[in-house]
mmCIF file of C-alpha atoms in Angstrom:
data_model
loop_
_atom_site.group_PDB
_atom_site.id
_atom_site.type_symbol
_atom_site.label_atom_id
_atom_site.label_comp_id
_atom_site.label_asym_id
_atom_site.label_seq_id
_atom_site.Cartn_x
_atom_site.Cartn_y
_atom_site.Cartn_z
ATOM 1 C CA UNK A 327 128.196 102.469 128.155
ATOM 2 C CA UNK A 328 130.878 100.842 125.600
ATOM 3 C CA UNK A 329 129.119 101.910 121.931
ATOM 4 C CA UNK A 330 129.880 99.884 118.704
ATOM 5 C CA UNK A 331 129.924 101.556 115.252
ATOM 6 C CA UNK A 332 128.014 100.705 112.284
ATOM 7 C CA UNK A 333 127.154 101.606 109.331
ATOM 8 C CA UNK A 334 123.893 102.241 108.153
ATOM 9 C CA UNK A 335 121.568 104.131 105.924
ATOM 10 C CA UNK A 336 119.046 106.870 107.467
ATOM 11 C CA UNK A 337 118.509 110.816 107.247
ATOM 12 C CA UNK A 338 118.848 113.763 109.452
ATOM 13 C CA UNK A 339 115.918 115.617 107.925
ATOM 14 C CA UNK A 340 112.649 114.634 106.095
ATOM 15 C CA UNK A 341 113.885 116.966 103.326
ATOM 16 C CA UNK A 342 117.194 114.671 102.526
ATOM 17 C CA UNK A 343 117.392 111.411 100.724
ATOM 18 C CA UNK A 344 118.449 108.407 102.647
ATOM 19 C CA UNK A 345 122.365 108.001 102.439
ATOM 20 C CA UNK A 346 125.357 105.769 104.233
ATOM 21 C CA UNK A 347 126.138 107.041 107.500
ATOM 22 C CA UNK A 348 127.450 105.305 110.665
ATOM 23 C CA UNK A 349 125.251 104.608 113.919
ATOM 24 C CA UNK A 350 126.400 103.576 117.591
ATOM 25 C CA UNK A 351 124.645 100.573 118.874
ATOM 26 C CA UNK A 352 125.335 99.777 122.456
ATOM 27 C CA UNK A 353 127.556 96.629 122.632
ATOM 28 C CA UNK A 354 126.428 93.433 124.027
ATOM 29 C CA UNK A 355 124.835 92.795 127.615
ATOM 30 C CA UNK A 356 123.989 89.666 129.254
ATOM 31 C CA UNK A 357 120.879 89.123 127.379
ATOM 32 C CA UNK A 358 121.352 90.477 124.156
ATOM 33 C CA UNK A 359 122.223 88.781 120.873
ATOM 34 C CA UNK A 360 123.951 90.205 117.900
ATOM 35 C CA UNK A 361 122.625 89.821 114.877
ATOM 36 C CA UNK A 362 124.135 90.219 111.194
ATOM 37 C CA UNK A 363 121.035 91.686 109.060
ATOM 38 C CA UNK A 364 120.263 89.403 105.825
ATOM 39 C CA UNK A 365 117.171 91.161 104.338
ATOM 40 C CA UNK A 366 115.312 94.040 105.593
ATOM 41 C CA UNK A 367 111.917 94.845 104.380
ATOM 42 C CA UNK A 368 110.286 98.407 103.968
ATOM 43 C CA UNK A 369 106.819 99.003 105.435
ATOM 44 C CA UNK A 370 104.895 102.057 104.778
ATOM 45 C CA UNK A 371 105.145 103.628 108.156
ATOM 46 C CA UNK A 372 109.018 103.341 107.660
ATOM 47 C CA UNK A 373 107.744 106.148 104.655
ATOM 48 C CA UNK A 374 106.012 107.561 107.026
ATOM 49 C CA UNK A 375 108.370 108.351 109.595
ATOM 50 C CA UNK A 376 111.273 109.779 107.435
ATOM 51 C CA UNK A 377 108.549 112.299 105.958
ATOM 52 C CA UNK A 378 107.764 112.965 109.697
ATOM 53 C CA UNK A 379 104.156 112.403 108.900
ATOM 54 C CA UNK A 380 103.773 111.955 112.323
ATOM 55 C CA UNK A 381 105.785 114.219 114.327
ATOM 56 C CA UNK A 382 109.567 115.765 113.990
ATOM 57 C CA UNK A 383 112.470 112.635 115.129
ATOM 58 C CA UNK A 384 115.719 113.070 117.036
ATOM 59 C CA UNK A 385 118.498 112.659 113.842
ATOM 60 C CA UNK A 386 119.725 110.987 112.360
ATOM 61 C CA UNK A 387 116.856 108.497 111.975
ATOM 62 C CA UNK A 388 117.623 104.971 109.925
ATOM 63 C CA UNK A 389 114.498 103.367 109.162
ATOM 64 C CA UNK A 390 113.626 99.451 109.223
ATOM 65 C CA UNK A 391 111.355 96.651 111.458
ATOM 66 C CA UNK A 392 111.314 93.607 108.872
ATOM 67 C CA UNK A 393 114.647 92.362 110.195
ATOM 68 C CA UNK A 394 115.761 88.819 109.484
ATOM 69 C CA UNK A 395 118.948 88.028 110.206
ATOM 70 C CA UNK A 396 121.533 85.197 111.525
ATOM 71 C CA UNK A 397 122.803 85.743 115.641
ATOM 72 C CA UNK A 398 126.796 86.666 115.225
ATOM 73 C CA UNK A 399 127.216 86.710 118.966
ATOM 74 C CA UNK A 400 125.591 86.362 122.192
ATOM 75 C CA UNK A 401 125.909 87.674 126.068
ATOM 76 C CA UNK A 402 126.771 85.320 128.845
ATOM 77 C CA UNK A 403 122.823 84.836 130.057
ATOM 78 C CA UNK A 404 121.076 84.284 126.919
ATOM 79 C CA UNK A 405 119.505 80.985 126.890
ATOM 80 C CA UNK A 406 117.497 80.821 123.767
ATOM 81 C CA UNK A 407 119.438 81.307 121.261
ATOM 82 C CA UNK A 408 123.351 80.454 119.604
ATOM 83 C CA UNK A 409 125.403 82.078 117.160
ATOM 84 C CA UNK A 410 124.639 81.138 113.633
ATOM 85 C CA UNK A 411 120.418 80.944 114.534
ATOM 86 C CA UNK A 412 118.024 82.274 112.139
ATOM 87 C CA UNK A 413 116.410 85.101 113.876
ATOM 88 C CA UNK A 414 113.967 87.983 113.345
ATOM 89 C CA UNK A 415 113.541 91.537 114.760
ATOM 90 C CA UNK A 416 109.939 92.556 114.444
ATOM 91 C CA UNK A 417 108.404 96.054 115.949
ATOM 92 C CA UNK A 418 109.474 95.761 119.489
ATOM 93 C CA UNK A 419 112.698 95.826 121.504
ATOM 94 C CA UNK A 420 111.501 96.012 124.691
ATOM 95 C CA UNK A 421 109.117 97.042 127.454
ATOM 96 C CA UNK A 422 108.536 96.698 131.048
ATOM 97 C CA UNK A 423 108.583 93.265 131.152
ATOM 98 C CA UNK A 424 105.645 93.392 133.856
ATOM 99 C CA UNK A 425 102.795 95.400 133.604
ATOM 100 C CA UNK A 426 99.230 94.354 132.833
ATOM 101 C CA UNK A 427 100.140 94.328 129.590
ATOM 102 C CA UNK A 428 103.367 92.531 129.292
ATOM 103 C CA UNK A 429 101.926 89.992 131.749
ATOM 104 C CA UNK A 430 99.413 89.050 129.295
ATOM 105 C CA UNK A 431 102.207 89.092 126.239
ATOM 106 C CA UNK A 432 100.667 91.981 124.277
ATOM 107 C CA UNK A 433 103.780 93.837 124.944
ATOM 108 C CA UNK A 434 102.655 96.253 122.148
ATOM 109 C CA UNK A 435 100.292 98.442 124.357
ATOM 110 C CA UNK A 436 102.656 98.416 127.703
ATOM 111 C CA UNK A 437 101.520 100.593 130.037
ATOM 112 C CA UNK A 438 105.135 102.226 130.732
ATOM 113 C CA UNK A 439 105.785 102.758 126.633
ATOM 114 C CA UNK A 440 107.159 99.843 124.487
ATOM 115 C CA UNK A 441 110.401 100.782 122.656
ATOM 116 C CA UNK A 442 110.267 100.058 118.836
ATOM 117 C CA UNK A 443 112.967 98.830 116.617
ATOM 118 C CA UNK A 444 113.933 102.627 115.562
ATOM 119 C CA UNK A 445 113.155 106.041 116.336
ATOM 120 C CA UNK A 446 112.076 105.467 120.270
ATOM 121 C CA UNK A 447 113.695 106.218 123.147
ATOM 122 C CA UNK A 448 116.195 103.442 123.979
ATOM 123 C CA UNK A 449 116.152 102.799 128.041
ATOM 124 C CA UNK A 450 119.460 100.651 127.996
ATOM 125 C CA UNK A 451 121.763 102.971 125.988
ATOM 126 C CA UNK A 452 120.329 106.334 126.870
ATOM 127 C CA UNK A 453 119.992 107.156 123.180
ATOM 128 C CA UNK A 454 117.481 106.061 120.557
ATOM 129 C CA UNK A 455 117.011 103.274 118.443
ATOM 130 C CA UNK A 456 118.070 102.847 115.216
ATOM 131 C CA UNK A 457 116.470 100.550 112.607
ATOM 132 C CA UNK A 458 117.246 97.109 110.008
ATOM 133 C CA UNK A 459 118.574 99.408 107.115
ATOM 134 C CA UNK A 460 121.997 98.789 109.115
ATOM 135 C CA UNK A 461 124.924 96.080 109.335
ATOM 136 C CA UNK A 462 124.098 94.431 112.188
ATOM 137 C CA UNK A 463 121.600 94.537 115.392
ATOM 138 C CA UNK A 464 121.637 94.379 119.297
ATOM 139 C CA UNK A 465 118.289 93.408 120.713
ATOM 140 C CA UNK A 466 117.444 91.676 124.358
ATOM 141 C CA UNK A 467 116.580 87.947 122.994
ATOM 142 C CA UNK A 468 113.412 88.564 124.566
ATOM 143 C CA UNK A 469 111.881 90.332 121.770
ATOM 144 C CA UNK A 470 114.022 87.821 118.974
ATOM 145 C CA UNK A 471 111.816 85.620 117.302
ATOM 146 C CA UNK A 472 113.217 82.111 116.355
ATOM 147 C CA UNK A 473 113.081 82.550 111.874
ATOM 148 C CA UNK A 474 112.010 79.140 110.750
ATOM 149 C CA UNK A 475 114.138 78.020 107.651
ATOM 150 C CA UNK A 476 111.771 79.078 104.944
ATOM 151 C CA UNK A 477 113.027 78.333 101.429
ATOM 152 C CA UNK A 478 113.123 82.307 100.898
ATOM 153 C CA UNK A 479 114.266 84.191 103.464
ATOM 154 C CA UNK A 480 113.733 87.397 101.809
ATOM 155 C CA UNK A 481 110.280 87.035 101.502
ATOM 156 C CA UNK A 482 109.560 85.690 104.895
ATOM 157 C CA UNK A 483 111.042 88.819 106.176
ATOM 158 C CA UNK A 484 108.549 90.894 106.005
ATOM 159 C CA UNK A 485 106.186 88.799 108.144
ATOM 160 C CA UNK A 486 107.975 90.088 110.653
ATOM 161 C CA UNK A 487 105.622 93.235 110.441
ATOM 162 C CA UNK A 488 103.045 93.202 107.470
ATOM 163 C CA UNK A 489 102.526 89.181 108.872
ATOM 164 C CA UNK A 490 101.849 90.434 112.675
ATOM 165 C CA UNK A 491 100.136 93.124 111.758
ATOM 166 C CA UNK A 492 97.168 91.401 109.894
ATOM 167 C CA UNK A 493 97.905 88.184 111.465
ATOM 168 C CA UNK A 494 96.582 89.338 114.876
ATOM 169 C CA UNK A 495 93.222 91.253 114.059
ATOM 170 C CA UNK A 496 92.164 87.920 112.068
ATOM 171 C CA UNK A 497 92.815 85.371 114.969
ATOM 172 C CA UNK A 498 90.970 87.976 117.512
ATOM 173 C CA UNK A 499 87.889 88.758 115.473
ATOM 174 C CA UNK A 500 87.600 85.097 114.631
ATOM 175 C CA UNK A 501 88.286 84.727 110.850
ATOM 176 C CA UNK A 502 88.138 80.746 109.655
ATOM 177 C CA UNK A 503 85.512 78.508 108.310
ATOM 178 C CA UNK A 504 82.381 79.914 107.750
ATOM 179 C CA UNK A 505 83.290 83.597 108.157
ATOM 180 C CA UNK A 506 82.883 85.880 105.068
ATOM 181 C CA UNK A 507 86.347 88.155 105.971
ATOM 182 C CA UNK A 508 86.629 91.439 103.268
ATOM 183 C CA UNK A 509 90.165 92.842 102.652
ATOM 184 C CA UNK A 510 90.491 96.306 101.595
ATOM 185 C CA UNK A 511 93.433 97.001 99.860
ATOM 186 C CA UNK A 512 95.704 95.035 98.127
ATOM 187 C CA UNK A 513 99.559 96.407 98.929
ATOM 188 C CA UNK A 514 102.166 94.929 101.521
ATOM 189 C CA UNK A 515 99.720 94.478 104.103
ATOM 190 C CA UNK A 516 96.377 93.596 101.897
ATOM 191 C CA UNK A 517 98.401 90.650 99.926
ATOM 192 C CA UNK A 518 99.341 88.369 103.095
ATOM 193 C CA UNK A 519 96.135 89.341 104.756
ATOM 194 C CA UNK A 520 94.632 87.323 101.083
ATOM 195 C CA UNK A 521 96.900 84.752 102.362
ATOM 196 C CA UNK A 522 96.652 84.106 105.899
ATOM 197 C CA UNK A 523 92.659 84.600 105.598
ATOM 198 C CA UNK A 524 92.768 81.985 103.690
ATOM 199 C CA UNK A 525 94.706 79.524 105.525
ATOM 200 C CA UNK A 526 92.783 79.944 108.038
ATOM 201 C CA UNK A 527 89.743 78.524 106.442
ATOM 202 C CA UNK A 528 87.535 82.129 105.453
ATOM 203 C CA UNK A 529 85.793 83.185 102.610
ATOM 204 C CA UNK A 530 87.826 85.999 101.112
ATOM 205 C CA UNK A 531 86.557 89.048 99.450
ATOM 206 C CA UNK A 532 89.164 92.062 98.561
ATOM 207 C CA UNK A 533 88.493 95.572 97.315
ATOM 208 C CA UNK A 534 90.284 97.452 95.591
ATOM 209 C CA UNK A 535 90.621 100.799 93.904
ATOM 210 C CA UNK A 536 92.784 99.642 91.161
ATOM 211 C CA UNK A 537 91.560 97.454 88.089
ATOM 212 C CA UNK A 538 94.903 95.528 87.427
ATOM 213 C CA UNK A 539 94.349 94.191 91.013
ATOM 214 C CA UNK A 540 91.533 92.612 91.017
ATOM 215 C CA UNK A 541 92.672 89.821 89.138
ATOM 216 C CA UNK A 542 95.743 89.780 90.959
ATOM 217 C CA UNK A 543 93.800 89.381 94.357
ATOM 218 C CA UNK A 544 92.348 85.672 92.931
ATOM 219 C CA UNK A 545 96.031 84.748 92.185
ATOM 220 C CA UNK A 546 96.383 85.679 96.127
ATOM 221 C CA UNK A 547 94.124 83.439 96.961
ATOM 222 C CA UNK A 548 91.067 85.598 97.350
ATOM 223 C CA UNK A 549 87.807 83.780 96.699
ATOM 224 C CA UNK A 550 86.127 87.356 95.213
ATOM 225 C CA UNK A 551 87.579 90.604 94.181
ATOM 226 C CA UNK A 552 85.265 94.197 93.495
ATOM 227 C CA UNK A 553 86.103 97.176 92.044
ATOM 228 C CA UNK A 554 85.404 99.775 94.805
ATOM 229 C CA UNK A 555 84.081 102.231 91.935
ATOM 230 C CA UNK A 556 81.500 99.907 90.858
ATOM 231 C CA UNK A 557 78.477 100.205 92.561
ATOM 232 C CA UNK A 558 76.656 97.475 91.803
ATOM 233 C CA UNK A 559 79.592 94.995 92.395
ATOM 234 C CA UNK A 560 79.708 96.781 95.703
ATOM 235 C CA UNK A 561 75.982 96.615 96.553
ATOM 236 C CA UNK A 562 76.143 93.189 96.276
ATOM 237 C CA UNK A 563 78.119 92.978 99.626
ATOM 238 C CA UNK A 564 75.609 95.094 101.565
ATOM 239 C CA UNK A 565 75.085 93.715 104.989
ATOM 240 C CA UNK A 566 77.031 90.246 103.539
ATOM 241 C CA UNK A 567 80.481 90.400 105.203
ATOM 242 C CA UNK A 568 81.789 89.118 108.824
ATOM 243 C CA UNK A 569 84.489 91.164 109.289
ATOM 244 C CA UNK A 570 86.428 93.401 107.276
ATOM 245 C CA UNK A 571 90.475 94.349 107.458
ATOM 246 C CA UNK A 572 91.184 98.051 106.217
ATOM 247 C CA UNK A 573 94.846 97.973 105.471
ATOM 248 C CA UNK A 574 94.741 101.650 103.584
ATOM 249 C CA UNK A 575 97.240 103.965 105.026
ATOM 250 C CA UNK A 576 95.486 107.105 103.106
ATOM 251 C CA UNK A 577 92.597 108.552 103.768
ATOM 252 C CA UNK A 578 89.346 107.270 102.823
ATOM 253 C CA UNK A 579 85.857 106.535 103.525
ATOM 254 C CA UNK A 580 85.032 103.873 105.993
ATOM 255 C CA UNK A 581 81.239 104.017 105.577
ATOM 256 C CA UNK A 582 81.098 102.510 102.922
ATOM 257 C CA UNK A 583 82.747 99.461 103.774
ATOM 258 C CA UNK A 584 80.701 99.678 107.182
ATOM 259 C CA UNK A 585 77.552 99.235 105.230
ATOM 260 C CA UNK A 586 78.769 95.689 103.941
ATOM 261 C CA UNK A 587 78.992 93.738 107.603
ATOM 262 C CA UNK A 588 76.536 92.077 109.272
ATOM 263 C CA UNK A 589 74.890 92.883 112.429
ATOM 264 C CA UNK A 590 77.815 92.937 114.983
ATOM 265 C CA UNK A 591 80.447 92.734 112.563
ATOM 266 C CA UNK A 592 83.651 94.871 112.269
ATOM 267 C CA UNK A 593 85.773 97.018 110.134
ATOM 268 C CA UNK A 594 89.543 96.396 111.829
ATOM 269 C CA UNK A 595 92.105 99.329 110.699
ATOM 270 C CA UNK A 596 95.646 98.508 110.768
ATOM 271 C CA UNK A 597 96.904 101.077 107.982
ATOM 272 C CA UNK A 598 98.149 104.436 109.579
ATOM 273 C CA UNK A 599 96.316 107.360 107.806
ATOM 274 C CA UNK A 600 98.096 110.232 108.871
ATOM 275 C CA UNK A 601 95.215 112.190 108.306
ATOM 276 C CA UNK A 602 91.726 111.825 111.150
ATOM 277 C CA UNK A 603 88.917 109.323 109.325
ATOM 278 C CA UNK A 604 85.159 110.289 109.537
ATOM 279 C CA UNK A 605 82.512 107.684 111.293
ATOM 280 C CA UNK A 606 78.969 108.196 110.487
ATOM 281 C CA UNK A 607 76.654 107.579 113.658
ATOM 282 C CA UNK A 608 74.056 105.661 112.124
ATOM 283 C CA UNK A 609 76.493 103.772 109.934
ATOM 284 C CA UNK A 610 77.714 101.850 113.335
ATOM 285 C CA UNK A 611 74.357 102.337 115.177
ATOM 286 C CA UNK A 612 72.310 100.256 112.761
ATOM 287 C CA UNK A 613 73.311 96.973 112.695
ATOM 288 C CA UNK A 614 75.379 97.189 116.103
ATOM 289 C CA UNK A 615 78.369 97.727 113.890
ATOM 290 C CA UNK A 616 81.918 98.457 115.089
ATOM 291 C CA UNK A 617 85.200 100.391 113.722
ATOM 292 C CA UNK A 618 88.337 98.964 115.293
ATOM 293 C CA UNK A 619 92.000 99.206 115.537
ATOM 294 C CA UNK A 620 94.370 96.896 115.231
ATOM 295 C CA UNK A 621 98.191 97.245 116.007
ATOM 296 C CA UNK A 622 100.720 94.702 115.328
ATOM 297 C CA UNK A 623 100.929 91.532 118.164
ATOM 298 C CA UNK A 624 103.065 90.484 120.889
ATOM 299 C CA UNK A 625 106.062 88.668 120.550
ATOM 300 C CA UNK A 626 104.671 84.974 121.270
ATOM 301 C CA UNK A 627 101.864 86.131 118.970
ATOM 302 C CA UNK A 628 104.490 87.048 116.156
ATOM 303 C CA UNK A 629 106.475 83.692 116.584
ATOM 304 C CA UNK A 630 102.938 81.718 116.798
ATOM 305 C CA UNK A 631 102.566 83.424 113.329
ATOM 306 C CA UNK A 632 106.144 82.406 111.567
ATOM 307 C CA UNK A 633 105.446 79.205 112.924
ATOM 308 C CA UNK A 634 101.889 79.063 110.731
ATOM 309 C CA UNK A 635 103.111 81.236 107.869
ATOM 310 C CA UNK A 636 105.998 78.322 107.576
ATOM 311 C CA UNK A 637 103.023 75.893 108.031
ATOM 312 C CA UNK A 638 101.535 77.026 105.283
ATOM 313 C CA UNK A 639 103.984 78.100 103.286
ATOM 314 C CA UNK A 640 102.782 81.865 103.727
ATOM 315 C CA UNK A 641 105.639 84.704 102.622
ATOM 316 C CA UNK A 642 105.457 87.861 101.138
ATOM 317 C CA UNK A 643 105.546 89.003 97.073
ATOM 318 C CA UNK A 644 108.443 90.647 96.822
ATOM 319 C CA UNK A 645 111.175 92.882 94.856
ATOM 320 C CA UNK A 646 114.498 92.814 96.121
ATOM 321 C CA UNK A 647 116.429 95.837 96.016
ATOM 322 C CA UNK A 648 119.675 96.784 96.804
ATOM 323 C CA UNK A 649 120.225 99.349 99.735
ATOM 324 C CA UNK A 650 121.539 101.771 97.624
ATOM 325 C CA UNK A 651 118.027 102.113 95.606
ATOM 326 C CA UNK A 652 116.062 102.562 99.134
ATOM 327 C CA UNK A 653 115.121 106.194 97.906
ATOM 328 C CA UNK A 654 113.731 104.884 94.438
ATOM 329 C CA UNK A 655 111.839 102.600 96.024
ATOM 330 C CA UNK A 656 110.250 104.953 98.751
ATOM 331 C CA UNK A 657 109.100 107.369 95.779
ATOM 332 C CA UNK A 658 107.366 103.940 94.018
ATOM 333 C CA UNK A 659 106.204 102.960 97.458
ATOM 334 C CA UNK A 660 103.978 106.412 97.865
ATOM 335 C CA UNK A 661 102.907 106.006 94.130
ATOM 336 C CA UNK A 662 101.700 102.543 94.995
ATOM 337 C CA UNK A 663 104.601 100.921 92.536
ATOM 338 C CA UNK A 664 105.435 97.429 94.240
ATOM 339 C CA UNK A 665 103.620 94.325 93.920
ATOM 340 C CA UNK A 666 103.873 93.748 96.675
ATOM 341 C CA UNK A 667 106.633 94.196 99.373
ATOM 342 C CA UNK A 668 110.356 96.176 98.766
ATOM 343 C CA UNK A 669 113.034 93.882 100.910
ATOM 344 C CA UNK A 670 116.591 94.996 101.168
ATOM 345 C CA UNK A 671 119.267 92.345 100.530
ATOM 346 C CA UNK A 672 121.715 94.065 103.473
ATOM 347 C CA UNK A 673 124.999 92.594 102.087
ATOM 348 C CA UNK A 674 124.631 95.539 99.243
ATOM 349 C CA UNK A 675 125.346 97.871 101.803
ATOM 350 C CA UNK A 676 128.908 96.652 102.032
ATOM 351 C CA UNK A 677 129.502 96.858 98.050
#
């Protein structure tokens, strides 16, 4: 297969910094589109993966699933889109395109293995995939979602995973007027989950660890906002709360936040823990309770949610950073330094 270069930023090892390298990306078939990347946000599991927190990659890897972008060219069968669209990359490149799953457009869980936007097998080149923390991008315009023209494309880009990803488990467990929904942790997932909850017509109580952020969550949008550490704050919830998102990608306890649902409510995770969390029996057993998982959305699921971030004029806090400062801001990402989302502007990686 005719390869393209490009240059990028990734690492070979979890032990080395991020620096400028140069990637092959297969060139363009029939149904592909080419995109030049814009922004680029960072999500935690892109920290995650370059410390190999959960498993050793094939190097080099380069990192990135927030992609916005605008379409530079397209192949001879693609129908959807033109060159000069706004588009996004989210999580997925492809999958089968017809299992059970796919059928039913939650191409996330596809039976055959769904290839994400970097470090995963790549079935049309033979290689692997490489990530948004790169020049440009070749994806099947299947998995490109249409970007609606928000008034800051920087911050809508990370929607394109922190947006999904909370996005999903609030439509499916039924979050809108007259739920009570709990958010637990305020970072780049917690802070649109504030939003979207919202929107969609819930009560909103957040948790947090840290002080500084409980005020912060009201500014969000948030209707309430506890202190984790104090205990009567926290007692007040007990048995109060619908449904509960856990967007905490450390380890924690869950029982406690199990104690403050209803009878048949739920505690969703979508943060990646890299480390196993503990469920106490009797903490789901009373009360019918139940700990979930959640993991991103499909791709009509992800454009259904652009489409109602841009509704309601939903995008991320950000800090825009220049490619060239992606190692800076991975050390203040682990500390917990960003309020509330890191997004690359990609045109510093030609300075």
């Amino acid at each position: 297969m005719i390869m393209q270069q490009v240059k990028a930023y990734g690492t070979e090892d979890p032990s080395t910094p991020l620096h400028e390298l140069t990637i092959k990306r297969r060139a363009l078939q029939a149904h592909d589109v080419q995109m030049e990347i814009l922004f680029c946000g960072i999500c935690h599991s892109d920290l995650h993966q370059v410390k190999a927190d959960f498993g050793q990659y094939p190097p080099p890897i380069v990192p990135g699933h927030e992609i916005l972008g605008r379409i530079t060219a397209v192949g001879d069968h693609v129908k959807n889109f033109k060159v000069g669209d706004l588009a996004g990359i989210g999580c997925i490149v492809d999958s089968c395109d017809h299992c059970e799953y796919c059928n039913e457009g939650i191409e996330q869980f596809c039976q055959q293995g769904v290839t994400f936007s970097f470090n995963s097998p790549d079935k049309v080149s033979g290689g692997h995939t490489f990530g948004g923390f790169s020049k440009s991008y070749v994806c099947n315009e299947r998995y490109v979602l249409k970007m609606p023209a928000f008034e800051n494309l920087a911050a809508a880009a990370p929607l394109l995973c922190a947006g999904i990803t909370v996005y999903s488990p609030l439509k499916h467990w039924g979050a809108g007027p007259g739920k009570k929904v709990g958010v637990l942790g305020i970072g780049g997932l917690g802070h649109v989950a504030i939003k979207i909850a919202k929107a969609m017509g819930a009560e909103v109580v957040v948790f947090t660890t840290s002080e500084s952020k409980v005020e912060d969550a009201k500014r969000l949008g948030a209707d309430f906002a506890v202190l984790s550490s104090d205990a009567d704050a926290m007692a007040a919830y007990t048995n109060k709360l619908h449904f509960i998102i856990d967007t905490v990608s450390a380890k924690h306890d869950v029982n406690t936040y199990l104690g403050l649902l209803r009878h048949d409510g739920t505690v969703v995770l979508v943060g990646l823990p890299p480390q196993p969390l503990e469920i106490g029996a009797f903490n789901v057993v009373m009360g019918r309770k139940s700990f979930a998982g959640s993991n991103i959305g499909g791709i009509a699921e992800t454009q259904e949610m652009l489409d109602f971030c841009f509704e309601h004029n939903i995008t991320a806090d950000r800090e825009i950073i220049n490619i060239q400062d992606v190692n800076t801001a991975f050390e203040r990402l682990e500390k917990g330094d960003v309020k509330y989302r890191f997004v690359i502007d990609m045109a510093s990686l030609t300075q």
